[in-house]
Every structure is written in structure tokens, then in C-alpha cells.
CSV table of C-alpha atoms and ligand atoms in Angstrom, one decimal:
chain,number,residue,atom,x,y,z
I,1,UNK,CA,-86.3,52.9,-126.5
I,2,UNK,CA,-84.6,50.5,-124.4
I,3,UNK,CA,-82.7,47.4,-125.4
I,4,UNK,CA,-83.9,44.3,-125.6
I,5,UNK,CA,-83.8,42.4,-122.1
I,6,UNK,CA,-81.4,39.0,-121.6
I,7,UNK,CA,-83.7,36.0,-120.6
I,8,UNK,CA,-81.8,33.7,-117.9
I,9,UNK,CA,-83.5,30.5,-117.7
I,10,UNK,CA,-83.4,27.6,-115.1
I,11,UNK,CA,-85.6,25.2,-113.0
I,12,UNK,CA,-85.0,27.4,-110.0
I,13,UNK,CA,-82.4,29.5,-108.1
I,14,UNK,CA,-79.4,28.1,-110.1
I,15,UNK,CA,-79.5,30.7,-112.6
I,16,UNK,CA,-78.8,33.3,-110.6
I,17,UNK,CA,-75.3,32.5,-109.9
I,18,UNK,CA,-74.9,33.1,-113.6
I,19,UNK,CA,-77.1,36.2,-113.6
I,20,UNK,CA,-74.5,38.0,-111.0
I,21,UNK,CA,-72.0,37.3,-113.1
I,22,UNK,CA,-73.5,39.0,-116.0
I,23,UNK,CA,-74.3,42.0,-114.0
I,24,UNK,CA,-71.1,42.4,-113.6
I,25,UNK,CA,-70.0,42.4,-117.0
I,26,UNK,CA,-73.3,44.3,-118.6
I,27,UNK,CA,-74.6,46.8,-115.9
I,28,UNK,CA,-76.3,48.3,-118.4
I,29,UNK,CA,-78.5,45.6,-119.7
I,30,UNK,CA,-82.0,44.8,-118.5
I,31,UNK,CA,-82.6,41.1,-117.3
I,32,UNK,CA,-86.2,38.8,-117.0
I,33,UNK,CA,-84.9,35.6,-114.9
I,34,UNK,CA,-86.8,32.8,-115.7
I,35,UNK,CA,-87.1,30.4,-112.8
I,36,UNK,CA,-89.2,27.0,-114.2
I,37,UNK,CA,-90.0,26.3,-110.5
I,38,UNK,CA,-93.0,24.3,-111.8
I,39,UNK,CA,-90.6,21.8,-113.2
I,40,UNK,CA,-88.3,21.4,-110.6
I,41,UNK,CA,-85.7,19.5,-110.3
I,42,UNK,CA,-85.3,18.9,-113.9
I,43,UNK,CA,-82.7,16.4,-112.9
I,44,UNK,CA,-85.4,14.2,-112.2
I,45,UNK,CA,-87.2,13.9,-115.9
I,46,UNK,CA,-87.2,11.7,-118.6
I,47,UNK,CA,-85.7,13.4,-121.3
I,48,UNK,CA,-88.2,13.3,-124.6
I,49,UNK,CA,-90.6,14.7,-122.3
I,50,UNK,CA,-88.1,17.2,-120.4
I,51,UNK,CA,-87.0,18.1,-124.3
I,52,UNK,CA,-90.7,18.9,-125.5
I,53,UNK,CA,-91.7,21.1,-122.2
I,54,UNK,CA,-88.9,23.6,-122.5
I,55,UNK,CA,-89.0,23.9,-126.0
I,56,UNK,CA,-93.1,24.8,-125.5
I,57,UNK,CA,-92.4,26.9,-122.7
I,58,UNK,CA,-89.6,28.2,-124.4
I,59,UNK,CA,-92.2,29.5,-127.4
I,60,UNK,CA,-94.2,31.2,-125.2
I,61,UNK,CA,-91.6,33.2,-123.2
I,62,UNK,CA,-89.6,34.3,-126.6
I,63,UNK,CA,-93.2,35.9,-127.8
I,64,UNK,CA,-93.8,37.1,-124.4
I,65,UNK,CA,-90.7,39.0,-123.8
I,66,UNK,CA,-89.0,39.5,-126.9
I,67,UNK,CA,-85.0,39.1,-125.5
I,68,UNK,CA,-82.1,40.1,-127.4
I,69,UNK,CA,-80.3,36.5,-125.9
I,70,UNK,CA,-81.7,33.5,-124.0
I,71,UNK,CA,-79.1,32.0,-121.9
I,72,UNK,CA,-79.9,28.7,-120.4
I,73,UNK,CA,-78.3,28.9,-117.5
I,74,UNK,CA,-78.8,25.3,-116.0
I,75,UNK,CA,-76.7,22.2,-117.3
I,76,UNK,CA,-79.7,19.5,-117.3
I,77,UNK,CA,-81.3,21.6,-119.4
I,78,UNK,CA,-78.3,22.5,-121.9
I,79,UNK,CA,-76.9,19.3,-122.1
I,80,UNK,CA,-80.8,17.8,-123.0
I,81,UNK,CA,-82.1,20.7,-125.5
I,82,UNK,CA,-79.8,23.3,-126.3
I,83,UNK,CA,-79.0,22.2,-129.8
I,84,UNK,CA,-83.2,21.4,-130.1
I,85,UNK,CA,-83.9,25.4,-129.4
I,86,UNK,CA,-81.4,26.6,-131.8
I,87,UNK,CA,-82.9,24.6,-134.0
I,88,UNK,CA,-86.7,25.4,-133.2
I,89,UNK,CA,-85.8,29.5,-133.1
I,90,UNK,CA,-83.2,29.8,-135.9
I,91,UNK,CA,-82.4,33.7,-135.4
I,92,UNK,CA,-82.5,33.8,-131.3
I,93,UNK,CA,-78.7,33.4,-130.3
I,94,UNK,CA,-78.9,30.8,-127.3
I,95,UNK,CA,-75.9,30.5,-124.8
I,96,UNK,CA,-75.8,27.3,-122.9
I,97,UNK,CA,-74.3,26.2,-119.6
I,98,UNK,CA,-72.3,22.6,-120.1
I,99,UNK,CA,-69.9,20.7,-117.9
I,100,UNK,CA,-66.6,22.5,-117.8
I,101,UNK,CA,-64.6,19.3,-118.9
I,102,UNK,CA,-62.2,20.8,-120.7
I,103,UNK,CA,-61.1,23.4,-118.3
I,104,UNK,CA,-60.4,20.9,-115.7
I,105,UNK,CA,-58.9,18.8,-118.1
I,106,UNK,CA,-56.5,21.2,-118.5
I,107,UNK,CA,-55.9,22.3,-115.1
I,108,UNK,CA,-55.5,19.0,-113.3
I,109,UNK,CA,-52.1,17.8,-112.2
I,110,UNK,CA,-53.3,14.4,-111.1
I,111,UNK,CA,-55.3,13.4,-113.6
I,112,UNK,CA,-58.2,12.6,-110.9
I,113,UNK,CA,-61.5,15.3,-112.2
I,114,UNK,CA,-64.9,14.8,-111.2
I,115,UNK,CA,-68.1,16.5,-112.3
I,116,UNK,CA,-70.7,16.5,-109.9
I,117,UNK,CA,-74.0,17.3,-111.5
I,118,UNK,CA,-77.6,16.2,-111.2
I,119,UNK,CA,-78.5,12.2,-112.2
I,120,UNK,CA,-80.1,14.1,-115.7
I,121,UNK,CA,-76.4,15.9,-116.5
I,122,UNK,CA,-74.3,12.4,-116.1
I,123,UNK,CA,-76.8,10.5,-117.9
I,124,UNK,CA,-76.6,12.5,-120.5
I,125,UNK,CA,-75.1,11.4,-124.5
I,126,UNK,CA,-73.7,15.3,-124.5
I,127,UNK,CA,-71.3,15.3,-121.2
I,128,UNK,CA,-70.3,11.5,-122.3
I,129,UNK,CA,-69.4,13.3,-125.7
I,130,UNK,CA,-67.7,16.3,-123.8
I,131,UNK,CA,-65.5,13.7,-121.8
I,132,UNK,CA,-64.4,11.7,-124.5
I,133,UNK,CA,-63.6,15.1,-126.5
I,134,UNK,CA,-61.8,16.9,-124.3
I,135,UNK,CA,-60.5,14.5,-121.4
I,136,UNK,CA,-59.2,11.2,-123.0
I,137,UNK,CA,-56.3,12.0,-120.8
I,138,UNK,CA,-57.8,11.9,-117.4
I,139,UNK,CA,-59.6,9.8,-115.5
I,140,UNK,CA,-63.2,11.3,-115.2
I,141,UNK,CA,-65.4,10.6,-112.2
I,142,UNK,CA,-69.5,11.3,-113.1
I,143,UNK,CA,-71.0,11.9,-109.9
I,144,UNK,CA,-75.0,12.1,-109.8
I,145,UNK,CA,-76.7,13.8,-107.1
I,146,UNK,CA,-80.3,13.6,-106.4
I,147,UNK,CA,-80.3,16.2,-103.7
I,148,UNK,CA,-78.0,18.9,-103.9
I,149,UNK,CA,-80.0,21.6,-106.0
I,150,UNK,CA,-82.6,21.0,-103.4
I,151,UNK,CA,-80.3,21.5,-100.6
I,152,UNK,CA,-79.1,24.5,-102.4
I,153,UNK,CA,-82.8,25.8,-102.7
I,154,UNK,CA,-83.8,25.4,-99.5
I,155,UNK,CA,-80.4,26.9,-98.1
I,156,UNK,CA,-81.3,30.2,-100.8
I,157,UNK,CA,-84.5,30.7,-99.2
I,158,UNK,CA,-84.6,29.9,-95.5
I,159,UNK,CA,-80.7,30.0,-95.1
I,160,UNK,CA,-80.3,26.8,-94.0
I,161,UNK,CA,-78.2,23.7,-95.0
I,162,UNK,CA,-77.6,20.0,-93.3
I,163,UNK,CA,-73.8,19.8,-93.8
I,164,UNK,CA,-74.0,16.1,-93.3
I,165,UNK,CA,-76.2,15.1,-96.3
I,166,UNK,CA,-73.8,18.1,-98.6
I,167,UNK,CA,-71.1,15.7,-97.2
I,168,UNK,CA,-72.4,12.6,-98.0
I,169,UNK,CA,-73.1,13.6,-101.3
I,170,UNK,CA,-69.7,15.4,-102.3
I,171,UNK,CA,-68.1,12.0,-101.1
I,172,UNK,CA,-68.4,10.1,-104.2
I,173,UNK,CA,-65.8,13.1,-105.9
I,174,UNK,CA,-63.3,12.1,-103.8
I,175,UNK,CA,-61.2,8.9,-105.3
I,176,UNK,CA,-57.2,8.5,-104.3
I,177,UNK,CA,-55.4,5.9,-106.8
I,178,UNK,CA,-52.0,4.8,-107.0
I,179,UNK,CA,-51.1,7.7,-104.6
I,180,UNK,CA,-53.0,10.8,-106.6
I,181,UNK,CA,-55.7,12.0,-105.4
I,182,UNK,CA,-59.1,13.9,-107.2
I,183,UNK,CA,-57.8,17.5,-107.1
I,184,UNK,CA,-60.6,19.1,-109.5
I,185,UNK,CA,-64.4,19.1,-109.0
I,186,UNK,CA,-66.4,20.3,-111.6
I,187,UNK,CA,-69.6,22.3,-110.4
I,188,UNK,CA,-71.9,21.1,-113.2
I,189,UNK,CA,-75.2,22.3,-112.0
I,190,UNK,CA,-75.5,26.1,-111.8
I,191,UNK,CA,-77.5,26.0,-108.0
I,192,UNK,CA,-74.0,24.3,-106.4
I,193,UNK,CA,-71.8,27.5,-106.2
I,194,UNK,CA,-74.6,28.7,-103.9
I,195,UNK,CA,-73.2,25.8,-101.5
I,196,UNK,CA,-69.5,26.0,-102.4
I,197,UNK,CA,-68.7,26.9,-99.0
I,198,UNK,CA,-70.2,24.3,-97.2
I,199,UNK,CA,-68.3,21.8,-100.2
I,200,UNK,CA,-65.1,22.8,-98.9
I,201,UNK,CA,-65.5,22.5,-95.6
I,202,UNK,CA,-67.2,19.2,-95.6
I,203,UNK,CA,-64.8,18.3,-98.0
I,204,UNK,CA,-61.7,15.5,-97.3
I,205,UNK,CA,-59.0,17.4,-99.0
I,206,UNK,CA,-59.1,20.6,-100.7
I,207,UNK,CA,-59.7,20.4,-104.5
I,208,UNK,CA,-60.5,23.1,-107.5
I,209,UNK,CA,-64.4,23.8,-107.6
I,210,UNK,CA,-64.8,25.1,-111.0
I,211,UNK,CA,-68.1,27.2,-111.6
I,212,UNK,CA,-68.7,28.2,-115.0
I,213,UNK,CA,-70.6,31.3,-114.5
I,214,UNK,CA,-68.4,33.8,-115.5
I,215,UNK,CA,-67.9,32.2,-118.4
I,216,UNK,CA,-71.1,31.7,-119.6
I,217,UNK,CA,-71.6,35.5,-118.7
I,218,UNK,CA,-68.7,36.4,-121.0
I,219,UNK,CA,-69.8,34.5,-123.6
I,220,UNK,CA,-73.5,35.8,-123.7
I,221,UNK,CA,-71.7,39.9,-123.7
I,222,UNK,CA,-69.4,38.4,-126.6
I,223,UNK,CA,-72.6,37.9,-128.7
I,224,UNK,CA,-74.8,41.0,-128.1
I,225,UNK,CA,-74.2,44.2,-130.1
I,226,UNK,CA,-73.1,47.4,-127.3
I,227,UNK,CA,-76.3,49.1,-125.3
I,228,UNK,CA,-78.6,51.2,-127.1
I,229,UNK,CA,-78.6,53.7,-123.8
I,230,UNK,CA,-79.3,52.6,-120.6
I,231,UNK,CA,-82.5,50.5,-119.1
I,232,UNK,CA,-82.7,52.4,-115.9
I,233,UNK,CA,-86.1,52.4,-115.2
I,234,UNK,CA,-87.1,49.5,-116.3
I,235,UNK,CA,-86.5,47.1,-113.6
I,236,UNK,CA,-85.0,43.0,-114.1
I,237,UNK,CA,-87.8,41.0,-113.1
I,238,UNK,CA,-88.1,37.7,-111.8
I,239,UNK,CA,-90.6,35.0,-113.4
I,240,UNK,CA,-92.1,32.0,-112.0
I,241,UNK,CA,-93.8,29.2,-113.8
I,242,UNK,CA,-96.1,27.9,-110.8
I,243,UNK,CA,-96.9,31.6,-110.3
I,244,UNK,CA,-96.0,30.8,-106.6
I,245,UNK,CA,-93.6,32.8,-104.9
I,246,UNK,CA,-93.9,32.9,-101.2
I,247,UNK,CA,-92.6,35.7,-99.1
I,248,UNK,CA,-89.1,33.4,-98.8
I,249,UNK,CA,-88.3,33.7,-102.5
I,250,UNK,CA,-89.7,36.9,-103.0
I,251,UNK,CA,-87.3,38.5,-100.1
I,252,UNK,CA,-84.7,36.5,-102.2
I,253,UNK,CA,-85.2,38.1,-105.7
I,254,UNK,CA,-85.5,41.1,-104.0
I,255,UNK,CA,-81.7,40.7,-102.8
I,256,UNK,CA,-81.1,39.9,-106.3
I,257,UNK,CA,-82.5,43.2,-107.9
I,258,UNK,CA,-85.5,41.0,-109.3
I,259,UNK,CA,-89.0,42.2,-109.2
I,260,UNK,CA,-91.6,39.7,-109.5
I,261,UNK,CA,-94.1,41.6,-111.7
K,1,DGL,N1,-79.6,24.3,-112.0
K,1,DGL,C1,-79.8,23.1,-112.8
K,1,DGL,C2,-78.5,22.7,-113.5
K,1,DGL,O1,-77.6,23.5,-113.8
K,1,DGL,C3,-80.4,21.9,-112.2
K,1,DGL,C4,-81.3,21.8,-111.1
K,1,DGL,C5,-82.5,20.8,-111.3
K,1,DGL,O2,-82.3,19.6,-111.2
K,1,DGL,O3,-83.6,21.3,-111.7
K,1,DGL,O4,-78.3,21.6,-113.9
């Protein structure tokens, strides 16, 4: 018998930087990535009715596939509902992905950190929270951005990316006061690592991009018991809630080890 599989949830791509990261760490395990296409951007909801969709879809997917861990590998969605599905499936051990405040609030030497997220993330009671815990210190810039995830998409899948509009909305991160300058930018969405390159290059001064993904792949290994043998054979499949995967994203999963049953 084969383990249980580890469930990686997001709205889209974003969860994959995560999922490389944890196939790292567990080559052994078996992975169904969960990509909630259908819902995407989730940046873009109202959060009771955001809340009440993932927990429902969240139901279904548990029964369906039975994982030994869910990790909810997308910020908008932590940040809104992470505490909400502990609470709905006491028992299932959830790992979330949050804004790496604290890190960076450790880290910087000028004080100047900003998290760039979706509008959803920086709206959100929980990263306020996180700031005021963990960064009283510093001076913390929340930078929404309605269009980077989809730039990040559309760059995954057809390999393309407008390096004005990443510029344009990086800017924002970039604040110089009384001579210091921003030197920390946190990646809080887990689709921007995909676009970290163009970041720095479009960038106005060169800065610390943290990504949390290793991290969060850590974290999940910390809380699942060793391999019961191996799950060769049984291949890491890919998931998508509109049931629409064109021959652009399929190529891509396909890259990523993902079938899509
Ligand atoms: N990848 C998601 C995150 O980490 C967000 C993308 C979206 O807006 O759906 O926040």
C-alpha cells in the first residue's frame, strides 16, 4: 500500500513553486496539485464568499483523495481561511503559506520591508496582525497588485512576460526615506517567484526577495510521519476545477511531473 498523497492547493500555478520545493525535501511522497483555476485570481473576491467556496471545495477534495496533509499553498487563501479549515476538518493537519514578516523583519538593516501580495493578502485582518506582531520595529510597505499572478500565469504558460507592467507594479516597493532605502521585498503570493527574474531586473536597486517556499515545504515534512515504501508507480497528478486544461498548461504540468488524470 502506498502512502497517503500531499494535496497542494492554489488558484492556479502559484503552488507549484511550493510543490518543487517539497520534492525536494520528500522524493518519496506522492502529490495531487490542486489548481482552483475556476476561481482565479482569488485576489479578486470578497472574502465571506471566497471563505465559504474553499471550505466547500475543500470537503469534496478531502473525501475525494484522502491526503495525509493539505497544504495551502497560496497566501490569499491562508491569510482568509486557514484557521476556518482547521476548524471545519479537525484531524486533517493543514500547512499554510503567510506573509514572511517576520523573516524580513529580522533581516533588514534599513528598516524599509515591503510585502507585495495580491489586493486580497494586504487587505487582510491576518497580515495586519502579522505586521504589528512581528514588525513593530520597521516600517512596513503593503503593496497590492492586481496583475502580477496573471502576469505570472500567462508567462508559465506561453513564456511570455511584458517587463514594463512587472515594473510598474514592483514600483510601489521601492520607498527611500531619510537616506535608507527598501532593501527587503517580501514575495507574498506564491505565483511571484515564477517572475523573480524579471523583478530584479526591472527593479531600481537590488533588494532581498524573500519566497517562502522552502519553508512551507519544511514545515509540511516536519508534520508527516516517514514513508510507508515508495509511491513509484503512482504518478502526482494535477487537478483542475474548470476541468479545462489546454495543451499550454497541460505541456506545463507535464514539465512539472503532473499528470492531469
Ligand atoms: N497564488 C496566490 C497567493 O499566493 C494568489 C493568486 C490569486 O490571486 O489567485 O496569494
Amino acid at each position: 500500500m502506498t502512502d497517503r498523497p500531499i494535496l497542494m492547493f492554489d488558484s492556479g500555478v502559484g503552488g507549484l513553486t511550493v510543490l518543487r520545493e517539497a520534492r525536494v525535501l520528500m522524493p518519496d511522497r506522492r502529490f495531487v496539485y490542486v489548481a482552483d483555476d475556476a476561481a482565479f485570481p482569488f485576489g479578486a473576491w470578497e472574502e465571506p464568499a471566497l471563505r465559504t467556496h474553499i471550505l466547500d471545495l475543500f470537503a469534496r477534495l478531502l473525501d475525494r483523495f484522502s491526503p495525509a496533509i493539505s497544504v495551502i499553498a497560496c497566501n490569499t487563501a491562508s491569510t482568509l481561511v486557514i484557521d476556518a479549515l482547521r476548524e471545519r476538518f479537525p484531524g486533517h493537519p493543514f500547512v499554510g503559506t503567510v506573509p514572511a514578516v517576520k523573516p524580513a523583519a529580522e533581516r533588514t538593516r534599513s528598516g524599509l520591508v515591503s510585502v507585495l501580495a495580491t489586493p486580497g493578502t494586504v487587505k487582510r485582518q491576518y497580515t495586519r496582525d502579522l505586521i504589528s506582531k512581528w514588525a513593530q520595529k520597521c516600517h512596513v510597505r503593503l503593496v497590492g497588485s492586481d496583475n502580477l499572478a496573471g502576469l505570472a500565469e500567462v508567462y508559465m504558460r506561453e513564456g511570455f512576460v511584458d517587463e514594463d507592467a512587472v515594473r510598474a507594479e514592483i514600483a510601489p516597493c521601492f520607498i527611500e526615506r531619510d537616506g535608507q532605502h527598501t532593501d527587503i521585498v517580501v514575495l507574498a503570493c506564491t505565483h511571484y517567484p515564477f517572475l523573480v527574474n524579471r523583478m530584479r531586473k526591472t527593479a531600481p536597486w537590488p533588494v532581498d526577495w524573500i519566497d517562502p517556499a522552502e519553508a512551507i515545504a519544511r514545515r509540511a515534512m516536519s508534520l508527516l510521519p516517514p514513508v510507508n515504501g515508495s509511491s513509484q508507480g503512482e504518478p502526482d497528478i494535477a487537478v483542475f476545477t474548470s476541468g479545462k486544461a489546454d495543451f499550454a498548461v497541460s505541456r506545463l504540468m507535464q514539465g512539472f511531473g503532473l499528470t492531469i488524470p
